[in-house]
């Protein structure tokens, strides 16, 4: 199975400061058609996960432009330009080209 | 508005069986790949099974192969997960999902808790 490794696992951030989460895959996430399938999710406490980013860098509808995704091949990053209180939760990356689809361990973002 | 509503979770003894259901609305169910994803208490997310839109193909993570069966009824916009020979390590919240890798919608239910314990 493709292993997804996130870092850090815990991310205390001051309000208004930037945050960055790394996600590395054990195999390339580029499919044979040239597309790269990497999603980012946020799970708030007591809630189901919600997708924020798909295809490495495309924001879902309603996701603030403070959130951005980047990367290629096996190295990916989720960045929040200015953290707000609403951003608290656990963030997961997920790979799509390989079965079974797998998630990273999760990065818990908290406010300092 | 898309809704995925799971039911059927509960407490079951090791070796027992349980059948989860998911009622879908607000999406074109019959053309959607559907999935079950689970989350053990305090842990991360684990993909369990996929099913093609017409039900002709199913895919399972190794840990549930031969024990779990995913199925669907497109006439009733419903997804199912039959879980047999349950183990303690199957204890988790089970989410009915339509996970998308592209620009179409990505949807998750609220989850149903399955507890396997003696």
mmCIF file with all atom_site columns, C-alpha atoms in Angstrom:
data_model
loop_
_atom_site.group_PDB
_atom_site.id
_atom_site.type_symbol
_atom_site.label_atom_id
_atom_site.label_alt_id
_atom_site.label_comp_id
_atom_site.label_asym_id
_atom_site.label_entity_id
_atom_site.label_seq_id
_atom_site.pdbx_PDB_ins_code
_atom_site.Cartn_x
_atom_site.Cartn_y
_atom_site.Cartn_z
_atom_site.occupancy
_atom_site.B_iso_or_equiv
_atom_site.pdbx_formal_charge
_atom_site.auth_seq_id
_atom_site.auth_comp_id
_atom_site.auth_asym_id
_atom_site.auth_atom_id
_atom_site.pdbx_PDB_model_num
ATOM 1   C CA . UNK A 1 1   ? 0.000   0.000   0.000   1.00 0.00 ? 1   UNK A CA 1
ATOM 2   C CA . UNK A 1 2   ? 1.086   3.600   -0.588  1.00 0.00 ? 2   UNK A CA 1
ATOM 3   C CA . UNK A 1 3   ? 2.160   5.135   2.696   1.00 0.00 ? 3   UNK A CA 1
ATOM 4   C CA . UNK A 1 4   ? 1.289   8.786   3.264   1.00 0.00 ? 4   UNK A CA 1
ATOM 5   C CA . UNK A 1 5   ? 3.490   10.516  5.837   1.00 0.00 ? 5   UNK A CA 1
ATOM 6   C CA . UNK A 1 6   ? 2.429   13.867  7.267   1.00 0.00 ? 6   UNK A CA 1
ATOM 7   C CA . UNK A 1 7   ? 4.473   16.285  9.325   1.00 0.00 ? 7   UNK A CA 1
ATOM 8   C CA . UNK A 1 8   ? 4.192   17.725  11.805  1.00 0.00 ? 8   UNK A CA 1
ATOM 9   C CA . UNK A 1 9   ? 1.576   15.652  13.619  1.00 0.00 ? 9   UNK A CA 1
ATOM 10  C CA . UNK A 1 10  ? 0.863   18.512  15.999  1.00 0.00 ? 10  UNK A CA 1
ATOM 11  C CA . UNK A 1 11  ? 0.836   22.131  14.889  1.00 0.00 ? 11  UNK A CA 1
ATOM 12  C CA . UNK A 1 12  ? 0.297   24.907  17.452  1.00 0.00 ? 12  UNK A CA 1
ATOM 13  C CA . UNK A 1 13  ? -0.141  28.224  15.657  1.00 0.00 ? 13  UNK A CA 1
ATOM 14  C CA . UNK A 1 14  ? -0.708  31.792  16.776  1.00 0.00 ? 14  UNK A CA 1
ATOM 15  C CA . UNK A 1 15  ? -3.778  33.482  15.322  1.00 0.00 ? 15  UNK A CA 1
ATOM 16  C CA . UNK A 1 16  ? -2.902  35.421  12.198  1.00 0.00 ? 16  UNK A CA 1
ATOM 17  C CA . UNK A 1 17  ? 0.304   33.485  11.615  1.00 0.00 ? 17  UNK A CA 1
ATOM 18  C CA . UNK A 1 18  ? 0.929   31.118  8.687   1.00 0.00 ? 18  UNK A CA 1
ATOM 19  C CA . UNK A 1 19  ? 0.858   27.336  8.938   1.00 0.00 ? 19  UNK A CA 1
ATOM 20  C CA . UNK A 1 20  ? 2.243   24.622  6.721   1.00 0.00 ? 20  UNK A CA 1
ATOM 21  C CA . UNK A 1 21  ? 1.658   20.860  6.617   1.00 0.00 ? 21  UNK A CA 1
ATOM 22  C CA . UNK A 1 22  ? 3.797   18.451  4.633   1.00 0.00 ? 22  UNK A CA 1
ATOM 23  C CA . UNK A 1 23  ? 2.567   15.214  3.075   1.00 0.00 ? 23  UNK A CA 1
ATOM 24  C CA . UNK A 1 24  ? 4.891   12.713  1.436   1.00 0.00 ? 24  UNK A CA 1
ATOM 25  C CA . UNK A 1 25  ? 3.838   9.586   -0.439  1.00 0.00 ? 25  UNK A CA 1
ATOM 26  C CA . UNK A 1 26  ? 5.836   6.381   -0.827  1.00 0.00 ? 26  UNK A CA 1
ATOM 27  C CA . UNK A 1 27  ? 5.002   6.309   -4.556  1.00 0.00 ? 27  UNK A CA 1
ATOM 28  C CA . UNK A 1 28  ? 4.356   8.964   -7.147  1.00 0.00 ? 28  UNK A CA 1
ATOM 29  C CA . UNK A 1 29  ? 0.770   10.201  -7.215  1.00 0.00 ? 29  UNK A CA 1
ATOM 30  C CA . UNK A 1 30  ? 0.871   11.061  -10.897 1.00 0.00 ? 30  UNK A CA 1
ATOM 31  C CA . UNK A 1 31  ? -1.453  8.832   -12.880 1.00 0.00 ? 31  UNK A CA 1
ATOM 32  C CA . UNK A 1 32  ? -0.816  7.562   -16.387 1.00 0.00 ? 32  UNK A CA 1
ATOM 33  C CA . UNK A 1 33  ? -2.889  10.420  -17.850 1.00 0.00 ? 33  UNK A CA 1
ATOM 34  C CA . UNK A 1 34  ? -0.607  12.997  -16.238 1.00 0.00 ? 34  UNK A CA 1
ATOM 35  C CA . UNK A 1 35  ? -3.014  14.059  -13.511 1.00 0.00 ? 35  UNK A CA 1
ATOM 36  C CA . UNK A 1 36  ? -1.974  14.003  -9.863  1.00 0.00 ? 36  UNK A CA 1
ATOM 37  C CA . UNK A 1 37  ? -4.605  12.909  -7.380  1.00 0.00 ? 37  UNK A CA 1
ATOM 38  C CA . UNK A 1 38  ? -4.027  14.304  -3.917  1.00 0.00 ? 38  UNK A CA 1
ATOM 39  C CA . UNK A 1 39  ? -6.822  15.612  -1.672  1.00 0.00 ? 39  UNK A CA 1
ATOM 40  C CA . UNK A 1 40  ? -6.651  17.532  1.601   1.00 0.00 ? 40  UNK A CA 1
ATOM 41  C CA . UNK A 1 41  ? -9.351  17.232  4.268   1.00 0.00 ? 41  UNK A CA 1
ATOM 42  C CA . UNK A 1 42  ? -10.062 18.957  7.541   1.00 0.00 ? 42  UNK A CA 1
ATOM 43  C CA . UNK A 1 43  ? -11.945 17.225  10.340  1.00 0.00 ? 43  UNK A CA 1
ATOM 44  C CA . UNK A 1 44  ? -13.236 19.445  13.100  1.00 0.00 ? 44  UNK A CA 1
ATOM 45  C CA . UNK A 1 45  ? -13.813 17.823  16.500  1.00 0.00 ? 45  UNK A CA 1
ATOM 46  C CA . UNK A 1 46  ? -16.981 15.737  16.455  1.00 0.00 ? 46  UNK A CA 1
ATOM 47  C CA . UNK A 1 47  ? -17.548 16.238  12.733  1.00 0.00 ? 47  UNK A CA 1
ATOM 48  C CA . UNK A 1 48  ? -17.029 14.315  9.521   1.00 0.00 ? 48  UNK A CA 1
ATOM 49  C CA . UNK A 1 49  ? -14.073 15.227  7.329   1.00 0.00 ? 49  UNK A CA 1
ATOM 50  C CA . UNK A 1 50  ? -14.581 17.921  4.727   1.00 0.00 ? 50  UNK A CA 1
ATOM 51  C CA . UNK A 1 51  ? -12.519 18.200  1.555   1.00 0.00 ? 51  UNK A CA 1
ATOM 52  C CA . UNK A 1 52  ? -10.605 21.453  1.156   1.00 0.00 ? 52  UNK A CA 1
ATOM 53  C CA . UNK A 1 53  ? -8.305  20.775  -1.792  1.00 0.00 ? 53  UNK A CA 1
ATOM 54  C CA . UNK A 1 54  ? -8.358  18.306  -4.700  1.00 0.00 ? 54  UNK A CA 1
ATOM 55  C CA . UNK A 1 55  ? -5.927  17.644  -7.513  1.00 0.00 ? 55  UNK A CA 1
ATOM 56  C CA . UNK A 1 56  ? -3.069  18.998  -5.353  1.00 0.00 ? 56  UNK A CA 1
ATOM 57  C CA . UNK A 1 57  ? -4.011  22.655  -5.634  1.00 0.00 ? 57  UNK A CA 1
ATOM 58  C CA . UNK A 1 58  ? -7.692  23.196  -6.484  1.00 0.00 ? 58  UNK A CA 1
ATOM 59  C CA . UNK A 1 59  ? -9.786  24.670  -3.707  1.00 0.00 ? 59  UNK A CA 1
ATOM 60  C CA . UNK A 1 60  ? -13.282 23.364  -3.102  1.00 0.00 ? 60  UNK A CA 1
ATOM 61  C CA . UNK A 1 61  ? -16.196 25.768  -3.257  1.00 0.00 ? 61  UNK A CA 1
ATOM 62  C CA . UNK A 1 62  ? -16.407 27.918  -0.139  1.00 0.00 ? 62  UNK A CA 1
ATOM 63  C CA . UNK A 1 63  ? -12.824 27.275  0.963   1.00 0.00 ? 63  UNK A CA 1
ATOM 64  C CA . UNK A 1 64  ? -11.102 30.589  1.729   1.00 0.00 ? 64  UNK A CA 1
ATOM 65  C CA . UNK A 1 65  ? -8.172  31.573  -0.450  1.00 0.00 ? 65  UNK A CA 1
ATOM 66  C CA . UNK A 1 66  ? -6.056  31.560  2.717   1.00 0.00 ? 66  UNK A CA 1
ATOM 67  C CA . UNK A 1 67  ? -5.746  27.844  1.969   1.00 0.00 ? 67  UNK A CA 1
ATOM 68  C CA . UNK A 1 68  ? -3.417  26.703  -0.797  1.00 0.00 ? 68  UNK A CA 1
ATOM 69  C CA . UNK A 1 69  ? -2.048  23.379  -1.929  1.00 0.00 ? 69  UNK A CA 1
ATOM 70  C CA . UNK A 1 70  ? 1.092   22.665  -3.864  1.00 0.00 ? 70  UNK A CA 1
ATOM 71  C CA . UNK A 1 71  ? 3.504   19.917  -4.771  1.00 0.00 ? 71  UNK A CA 1
ATOM 72  C CA . UNK A 1 72  ? 4.143   17.183  -7.276  1.00 0.00 ? 72  UNK A CA 1
ATOM 73  C CA . UNK A 1 73  ? 5.226   13.582  -7.510  1.00 0.00 ? 73  UNK A CA 1
ATOM 74  C CA . UNK A 1 74  ? 5.632   12.487  -3.910  1.00 0.00 ? 74  UNK A CA 1
ATOM 75  C CA . UNK A 1 75  ? 5.914   15.778  -1.983  1.00 0.00 ? 75  UNK A CA 1
ATOM 76  C CA . UNK A 1 76  ? 2.927   17.961  -1.190  1.00 0.00 ? 76  UNK A CA 1
ATOM 77  C CA . UNK A 1 77  ? 2.138   20.889  1.073   1.00 0.00 ? 77  UNK A CA 1
ATOM 78  C CA . UNK A 1 78  ? -0.964  22.525  2.486   1.00 0.00 ? 78  UNK A CA 1
ATOM 79  C CA . UNK A 1 79  ? -0.490  26.138  3.529   1.00 0.00 ? 79  UNK A CA 1
ATOM 80  C CA . UNK A 1 80  ? -2.715  28.469  5.487   1.00 0.00 ? 80  UNK A CA 1
ATOM 81  C CA . UNK A 1 81  ? -1.578  32.051  4.998   1.00 0.00 ? 81  UNK A CA 1
ATOM 82  C CA . UNK A 1 82  ? -3.159  33.448  8.167   1.00 0.00 ? 82  UNK A CA 1
ATOM 83  C CA . UNK A 1 83  ? -4.625  31.047  10.696  1.00 0.00 ? 83  UNK A CA 1
ATOM 84  C CA . UNK A 1 84  ? -8.063  31.830  12.100  1.00 0.00 ? 84  UNK A CA 1
ATOM 85  C CA . UNK A 1 85  ? -9.840  30.242  15.062  1.00 0.00 ? 85  UNK A CA 1
ATOM 86  C CA . UNK A 1 86  ? -12.125 28.363  12.661  1.00 0.00 ? 86  UNK A CA 1
ATOM 87  C CA . UNK A 1 87  ? -9.161  26.473  11.205  1.00 0.00 ? 87  UNK A CA 1
ATOM 88  C CA . UNK A 1 88  ? -8.751  24.293  14.294  1.00 0.00 ? 88  UNK A CA 1
ATOM 89  C CA . UNK A 1 89  ? -9.014  20.587  13.545  1.00 0.00 ? 89  UNK A CA 1
ATOM 90  C CA . UNK A 1 90  ? -7.109  17.638  12.138  1.00 0.00 ? 90  UNK A CA 1
ATOM 91  C CA . UNK A 1 91  ? -5.894  17.818  8.544   1.00 0.00 ? 91  UNK A CA 1
ATOM 92  C CA . UNK A 1 92  ? -5.450  14.731  6.388   1.00 0.00 ? 92  UNK A CA 1
ATOM 93  C CA . UNK A 1 93  ? -3.938  14.218  2.966   1.00 0.00 ? 93  UNK A CA 1
ATOM 94  C CA . UNK A 1 94  ? -5.291  11.386  0.812   1.00 0.00 ? 94  UNK A CA 1
ATOM 95  C CA . UNK A 1 95  ? -3.885  9.765   -2.317  1.00 0.00 ? 95  UNK A CA 1
ATOM 96  C CA . UNK A 1 96  ? -6.113  8.722   -5.181  1.00 0.00 ? 96  UNK A CA 1
ATOM 97  C CA . UNK A 1 97  ? -4.197  6.907   -7.968  1.00 0.00 ? 97  UNK A CA 1
ATOM 98  C CA . UNK A 1 98  ? -3.408  3.709   -6.049  1.00 0.00 ? 98  UNK A CA 1
ATOM 99  C CA . UNK A 1 99  ? -5.742  1.143   -4.467  1.00 0.00 ? 99  UNK A CA 1
ATOM 100 C CA . UNK A 1 100 ? -6.350  1.099   -1.610  1.00 0.00 ? 100 UNK A CA 1
ATOM 101 C CA . UNK A 1 101 ? -6.589  4.838   -1.343  1.00 0.00 ? 101 UNK A CA 1
ATOM 102 C CA . UNK A 1 102 ? -4.752  5.867   1.787   1.00 0.00 ? 102 UNK A CA 1
ATOM 103 C CA . UNK A 1 103 ? -4.669  8.799   4.160   1.00 0.00 ? 103 UNK A CA 1
ATOM 104 C CA . UNK A 1 104 ? -1.885  10.441  6.099   1.00 0.00 ? 104 UNK A CA 1
ATOM 105 C CA . UNK A 1 105 ? -1.868  10.059  9.894   1.00 0.00 ? 105 UNK A CA 1
ATOM 106 C CA . UNK A 1 106 ? -3.368  13.510  10.361  1.00 0.00 ? 106 UNK A CA 1
ATOM 107 C CA . UNK A 1 107 ? -1.988  16.831  11.602  1.00 0.00 ? 107 UNK A CA 1
ATOM 108 C CA . UNK A 1 108 ? -3.757  18.403  14.543  1.00 0.00 ? 108 UNK A CA 1
ATOM 109 C CA . UNK A 1 109 ? -3.807  22.174  14.263  1.00 0.00 ? 109 UNK A CA 1
ATOM 110 C CA . UNK A 1 110 ? -4.459  24.088  17.458  1.00 0.00 ? 110 UNK A CA 1
ATOM 111 C CA . UNK A 1 111 ? -4.306  27.732  18.443  1.00 0.00 ? 111 UNK A CA 1
ATOM 112 C CA . UNK A 1 112 ? -1.480  28.708  20.768  1.00 0.00 ? 112 UNK A CA 1
ATOM 113 C CA . UNK B 2 1   ? -28.352 19.547  -0.703  1.00 0.00 ? 1   UNK B CA 1
ATOM 114 C CA . UNK B 2 2   ? -26.575 16.203  -0.655  1.00 0.00 ? 2   UNK B CA 1
ATOM 115 C CA . UNK B 2 3   ? -27.263 13.993  2.329   1.00 0.00 ? 3   UNK B CA 1
ATOM 116 C CA . UNK B 2 4   ? -25.740 10.638  3.219   1.00 0.00 ? 4   UNK B CA 1
ATOM 117 C CA . UNK B 2 5   ? -27.367 9.120   6.288   1.00 0.00 ? 5   UNK B CA 1
ATOM 118 C CA . UNK B 2 6   ? -25.896 5.970   7.821   1.00 0.00 ? 6   UNK B CA 1
ATOM 119 C CA . UNK B 2 7   ? -27.685 3.552   10.100  1.00 0.00 ? 7   UNK B CA 1
ATOM 120 C CA . UNK B 2 8   ? -27.184 0.097   11.523  1.00 0.00 ? 8   UNK B CA 1
ATOM 121 C CA . UNK B 2 9   ? -24.242 0.608   13.848  1.00 0.00 ? 9   UNK B CA 1
ATOM 122 C CA . UNK B 2 10  ? -24.163 -0.730  17.380  1.00 0.00 ? 10  UNK B CA 1
ATOM 123 C CA . UNK B 2 11  ? -22.548 -3.128  19.812  1.00 0.00 ? 11  UNK B CA 1
ATOM 124 C CA . UNK B 2 12  ? -21.712 -6.618  18.598  1.00 0.00 ? 12  UNK B CA 1
ATOM 125 C CA . UNK B 2 13  ? -19.649 -9.468  19.996  1.00 0.00 ? 13  UNK B CA 1
ATOM 126 C CA . UNK B 2 14  ? -16.473 -10.678 18.290  1.00 0.00 ? 14  UNK B CA 1
ATOM 127 C CA . UNK B 2 15  ? -17.390 -13.054 15.499  1.00 0.00 ? 15  UNK B CA 1
ATOM 128 C CA . UNK B 2 16  ? -20.775 -11.444 15.045  1.00 0.00 ? 16  UNK B CA 1
ATOM 129 C CA . UNK B 2 17  ? -22.342 -9.678  12.086  1.00 0.00 ? 17  UNK B CA 1
ATOM 130 C CA . UNK B 2 18  ? -23.771 -6.274  11.367  1.00 0.00 ? 18  UNK B CA 1
ATOM 131 C CA . UNK B 2 19  ? -25.257 -4.637  8.279   1.00 0.00 ? 19  UNK B CA 1
ATOM 132 C CA . UNK B 2 20  ? -24.781 -0.930  7.735   1.00 0.00 ? 20  UNK B CA 1
ATOM 133 C CA . UNK B 2 21  ? -27.063 1.091   5.471   1.00 0.00 ? 21  UNK B CA 1
ATOM 134 C CA . UNK B 2 22  ? -26.669 4.498   3.896   1.00 0.00 ? 22  UNK B CA 1
ATOM 135 C CA . UNK B 2 23  ? -29.555 6.488   2.423   1.00 0.00 ? 23  UNK B CA 1
ATOM 136 C CA . UNK B 2 24  ? -28.427 8.982   -0.203  1.00 0.00 ? 24  UNK B CA 1
ATOM 137 C CA . UNK B 2 25  ? -30.273 12.031  -1.454  1.00 0.00 ? 25  UNK B CA 1
ATOM 138 C CA . UNK B 2 26  ? -29.477 15.118  -3.469  1.00 0.00 ? 26  UNK B CA 1
ATOM 139 C CA . UNK B 2 27  ? -26.967 13.430  -5.769  1.00 0.00 ? 27  UNK B CA 1
ATOM 140 C CA . UNK B 2 28  ? -27.128 11.250  -8.860  1.00 0.00 ? 28  UNK B CA 1
ATOM 141 C CA . UNK B 2 29  ? -26.547 8.080   -6.885  1.00 0.00 ? 29  UNK B CA 1
ATOM 142 C CA . UNK B 2 30  ? -26.735 5.660   -9.799  1.00 0.00 ? 30  UNK B CA 1
ATOM 143 C CA . UNK B 2 31  ? -23.741 7.259   -11.545 1.00 0.00 ? 31  UNK B CA 1
ATOM 144 C CA . UNK B 2 32  ? -21.571 7.662   -8.434  1.00 0.00 ? 32  UNK B CA 1
ATOM 145 C CA . UNK B 2 33  ? -18.745 5.515   -7.117  1.00 0.00 ? 33  UNK B CA 1
ATOM 146 C CA . UNK B 2 34  ? -19.545 5.024   -3.455  1.00 0.00 ? 34  UNK B CA 1
ATOM 147 C CA . UNK B 2 35  ? -17.300 4.129   -0.550  1.00 0.00 ? 35  UNK B CA 1
ATOM 148 C CA . UNK B 2 36  ? -17.132 3.142   3.085   1.00 0.00 ? 36  UNK B CA 1
ATOM 149 C CA . UNK B 2 37  ? -14.353 4.724   5.149   1.00 0.00 ? 37  UNK B CA 1
ATOM 150 C CA . UNK B 2 38  ? -13.808 4.082   8.835   1.00 0.00 ? 38  UNK B CA 1
ATOM 151 C CA . UNK B 2 39  ? -12.130 5.785   11.766  1.00 0.00 ? 39  UNK B CA 1
ATOM 152 C CA . UNK B 2 40  ? -11.180 3.914   14.926  1.00 0.00 ? 40  UNK B CA 1
ATOM 153 C CA . UNK B 2 41  ? -11.647 5.906   18.148  1.00 0.00 ? 41  UNK B CA 1
ATOM 154 C CA . UNK B 2 42  ? -9.006  8.631   18.354  1.00 0.00 ? 42  UNK B CA 1
ATOM 155 C CA . UNK B 2 43  ? -7.315  7.359   15.191  1.00 0.00 ? 43  UNK B CA 1
ATOM 156 C CA . UNK B 2 44  ? -7.007  8.311   11.530  1.00 0.00 ? 44  UNK B CA 1
ATOM 157 C CA . UNK B 2 45  ? -9.037  7.456   8.458   1.00 0.00 ? 45  UNK B CA 1
ATOM 158 C CA . UNK B 2 46  ? -8.985  4.076   6.711   1.00 0.00 ? 46  UNK B CA 1
ATOM 159 C CA . UNK B 2 47  ? -10.571 3.287   3.386   1.00 0.00 ? 47  UNK B CA 1
ATOM 160 C CA . UNK B 2 48  ? -12.674 0.113   3.665   1.00 0.00 ? 48  UNK B CA 1
ATOM 161 C CA . UNK B 2 49  ? -14.418 -0.553  0.337   1.00 0.00 ? 49  UNK B CA 1
ATOM 162 C CA . UNK B 2 50  ? -15.471 0.892   -3.028  1.00 0.00 ? 50  UNK B CA 1
ATOM 163 C CA . UNK B 2 51  ? -18.278 -0.004  -5.380  1.00 0.00 ? 51  UNK B CA 1
ATOM 164 C CA . UNK B 2 52  ? -18.751 0.988   -9.012  1.00 0.00 ? 52  UNK B CA 1
ATOM 165 C CA . UNK B 2 53  ? -21.884 2.940   -10.010 1.00 0.00 ? 53  UNK B CA 1
ATOM 166 C CA . UNK B 2 54  ? -23.617 -0.098  -11.479 1.00 0.00 ? 54  UNK B CA 1
ATOM 167 C CA . UNK B 2 55  ? -22.395 -2.428  -8.746  1.00 0.00 ? 55  UNK B CA 1
ATOM 168 C CA . UNK B 2 56  ? -20.366 -4.528  -11.188 1.00 0.00 ? 56  UNK B CA 1
ATOM 169 C CA . UNK B 2 57  ? -17.087 -4.029  -9.351  1.00 0.00 ? 57  UNK B CA 1
ATOM 170 C CA . UNK B 2 58  ? -16.141 -3.931  -5.699  1.00 0.00 ? 58  UNK B CA 1
ATOM 171 C CA . UNK B 2 59  ? -12.802 -3.316  -4.002  1.00 0.00 ? 59  UNK B CA 1
ATOM 172 C CA . UNK B 2 60  ? -11.743 -3.969  -0.418  1.00 0.00 ? 60  UNK B CA 1
ATOM 173 C CA . UNK B 2 61  ? -8.823  -3.175  1.824   1.00 0.00 ? 61  UNK B CA 1
ATOM 174 C CA . UNK B 2 62  ? -6.957  -6.378  2.684   1.00 0.00 ? 62  UNK B CA 1
ATOM 175 C CA . UNK B 2 63  ? -7.975  -6.338  6.358   1.00 0.00 ? 63  UNK B CA 1
ATOM 176 C CA . UNK B 2 64  ? -11.680 -6.821  5.525   1.00 0.00 ? 64  UNK B CA 1
ATOM 177 C CA . UNK B 2 65  ? -11.490 -9.026  2.415   1.00 0.00 ? 65  UNK B CA 1
ATOM 178 C CA . UNK B 2 66  ? -13.621 -12.130 2.737   1.00 0.00 ? 66  UNK B CA 1
ATOM 179 C CA . UNK B 2 67  ? -15.485 -10.695 5.751   1.00 0.00 ? 67  UNK B CA 1
ATOM 180 C CA . UNK B 2 68  ? -17.144 -7.502  4.477   1.00 0.00 ? 68  UNK B CA 1
ATOM 181 C CA . UNK B 2 69  ? -19.375 -7.061  1.428   1.00 0.00 ? 69  UNK B CA 1
ATOM 182 C CA . UNK B 2 70  ? -20.288 -3.715  -0.076  1.00 0.00 ? 70  UNK B CA 1
ATOM 183 C CA . UNK B 2 71  ? -23.447 -3.513  -2.163  1.00 0.00 ? 71  UNK B CA 1
ATOM 184 C CA . UNK B 2 72  ? -25.941 -0.973  -3.433  1.00 0.00 ? 72  UNK B CA 1
ATOM 185 C CA . UNK B 2 73  ? -29.543 -0.579  -4.560  1.00 0.00 ? 73  UNK B CA 1
ATOM 186 C CA . UNK B 2 74  ? -29.688 2.168   -7.156  1.00 0.00 ? 74  UNK B CA 1
ATOM 187 C CA . UNK B 2 75  ? -33.502 1.999   -7.267  1.00 0.00 ? 75  UNK B CA 1
ATOM 188 C CA . UNK B 2 76  ? -33.541 3.065   -3.628  1.00 0.00 ? 76  UNK B CA 1
ATOM 189 C CA . UNK B 2 77  ? -30.426 5.275   -3.622  1.00 0.00 ? 77  UNK B CA 1
ATOM 190 C CA . UNK B 2 78  ? -28.955 3.087   -0.910  1.00 0.00 ? 78  UNK B CA 1
ATOM 191 C CA . UNK B 2 79  ? -25.514 1.742   -0.038  1.00 0.00 ? 79  UNK B CA 1
ATOM 192 C CA . UNK B 2 80  ? -24.821 -1.191  2.263   1.00 0.00 ? 80  UNK B CA 1
ATOM 193 C CA . UNK B 2 81  ? -21.955 -2.828  4.106   1.00 0.00 ? 81  UNK B CA 1
ATOM 194 C CA . UNK B 2 82  ? -22.445 -6.378  5.354   1.00 0.00 ? 82  UNK B CA 1
ATOM 195 C CA . UNK B 2 83  ? -19.854 -7.069  8.027   1.00 0.00 ? 83  UNK B CA 1
ATOM 196 C CA . UNK B 2 84  ? -19.287 -10.676 9.140   1.00 0.00 ? 84  UNK B CA 1
ATOM 197 C CA . UNK B 2 85  ? -16.749 -12.292 11.455  1.00 0.00 ? 85  UNK B CA 1
ATOM 198 C CA . UNK B 2 86  ? -16.274 -8.972  13.202  1.00 0.00 ? 86  UNK B CA 1
ATOM 199 C CA . UNK B 2 87  ? -13.096 -8.403  15.187  1.00 0.00 ? 87  UNK B CA 1
ATOM 200 C CA . UNK B 2 88  ? -12.303 -6.028  18.019  1.00 0.00 ? 88  UNK B CA 1
ATOM 201 C CA . UNK B 2 89  ? -10.096 -4.064  15.625  1.00 0.00 ? 89  UNK B CA 1
ATOM 202 C CA . UNK B 2 90  ? -13.134 -3.346  13.415  1.00 0.00 ? 90  UNK B CA 1
ATOM 203 C CA . UNK B 2 91  ? -14.423 -0.994  16.118  1.00 0.00 ? 91  UNK B CA 1
ATOM 204 C CA . UNK B 2 92  ? -14.777 2.383   14.429  1.00 0.00 ? 92  UNK B CA 1
ATOM 205 C CA . UNK B 2 93  ? -17.066 5.066   13.119  1.00 0.00 ? 93  UNK B CA 1
ATOM 206 C CA . UNK B 2 94  ? -18.056 4.010   9.611   1.00 0.00 ? 94  UNK B CA 1
ATOM 207 C CA . UNK B 2 95  ? -18.648 6.773   7.086   1.00 0.00 ? 95  UNK B CA 1
ATOM 208 C CA . UNK B 2 96  ? -20.686 6.422   3.916   1.00 0.00 ? 96  UNK B CA 1
ATOM 209 C CA . UNK B 2 97  ? -18.911 8.592   1.374   1.00 0.00 ? 97  UNK B CA 1
ATOM 210 C CA . UNK B 2 98  ? -18.737 9.714   -2.197  1.00 0.00 ? 98  UNK B CA 1
ATOM 211 C CA . UNK B 2 99  ? -15.086 10.665  -2.351  1.00 0.00 ? 99  UNK B CA 1
ATOM 212 C CA . UNK B 2 100 ? -14.102 12.555  -5.456  1.00 0.00 ? 100 UNK B CA 1
ATOM 213 C CA . UNK B 2 101 ? -10.647 13.017  -6.925  1.00 0.00 ? 101 UNK B CA 1
ATOM 214 C CA . UNK B 2 102 ? -11.870 15.818  -9.180  1.00 0.00 ? 102 UNK B CA 1
ATOM 215 C CA . UNK B 2 103 ? -14.106 18.833  -9.308  1.00 0.00 ? 103 UNK B CA 1
ATOM 216 C CA . UNK B 2 104 ? -17.346 16.994  -8.684  1.00 0.00 ? 104 UNK B CA 1
ATOM 217 C CA . UNK B 2 105 ? -18.667 16.921  -5.150  1.00 0.00 ? 105 UNK B CA 1
ATOM 218 C CA . UNK B 2 106 ? -17.037 15.076  -2.283  1.00 0.00 ? 106 UNK B CA 1
ATOM 219 C CA . UNK B 2 107 ? -19.553 14.031  0.371   1.00 0.00 ? 107 UNK B CA 1
ATOM 220 C CA . UNK B 2 108 ? -19.468 12.278  3.748   1.00 0.00 ? 108 UNK B CA 1
ATOM 221 C CA . UNK B 2 109 ? -22.224 11.091  6.040   1.00 0.00 ? 109 UNK B CA 1
ATOM 222 C CA . UNK B 2 110 ? -22.211 11.778  9.778   1.00 0.00 ? 110 UNK B CA 1
ATOM 223 C CA . UNK B 2 111 ? -20.968 8.254   10.503  1.00 0.00 ? 111 UNK B CA 1
ATOM 224 C CA . UNK B 2 112 ? -22.292 5.313   12.480  1.00 0.00 ? 112 UNK B CA 1
ATOM 225 C CA . UNK B 2 113 ? -20.387 3.749   15.364  1.00 0.00 ? 113 UNK B CA 1
ATOM 226 C CA . UNK B 2 114 ? -19.653 0.042   15.338  1.00 0.00 ? 114 UNK B CA 1
ATOM 227 C CA . UNK B 2 115 ? -18.324 -1.374  18.589  1.00 0.00 ? 115 UNK B CA 1
ATOM 228 C CA . UNK B 2 116 ? -17.020 -4.933  18.668  1.00 0.00 ? 116 UNK B CA 1
ATOM 229 C CA . UNK B 2 117 ? -16.637 -6.083  22.234  1.00 0.00 ? 117 UNK B CA 1
ATOM 230 C CA . UNK B 2 118 ? -17.464 -8.997  24.507  1.00 0.00 ? 118 UNK B CA 1
#
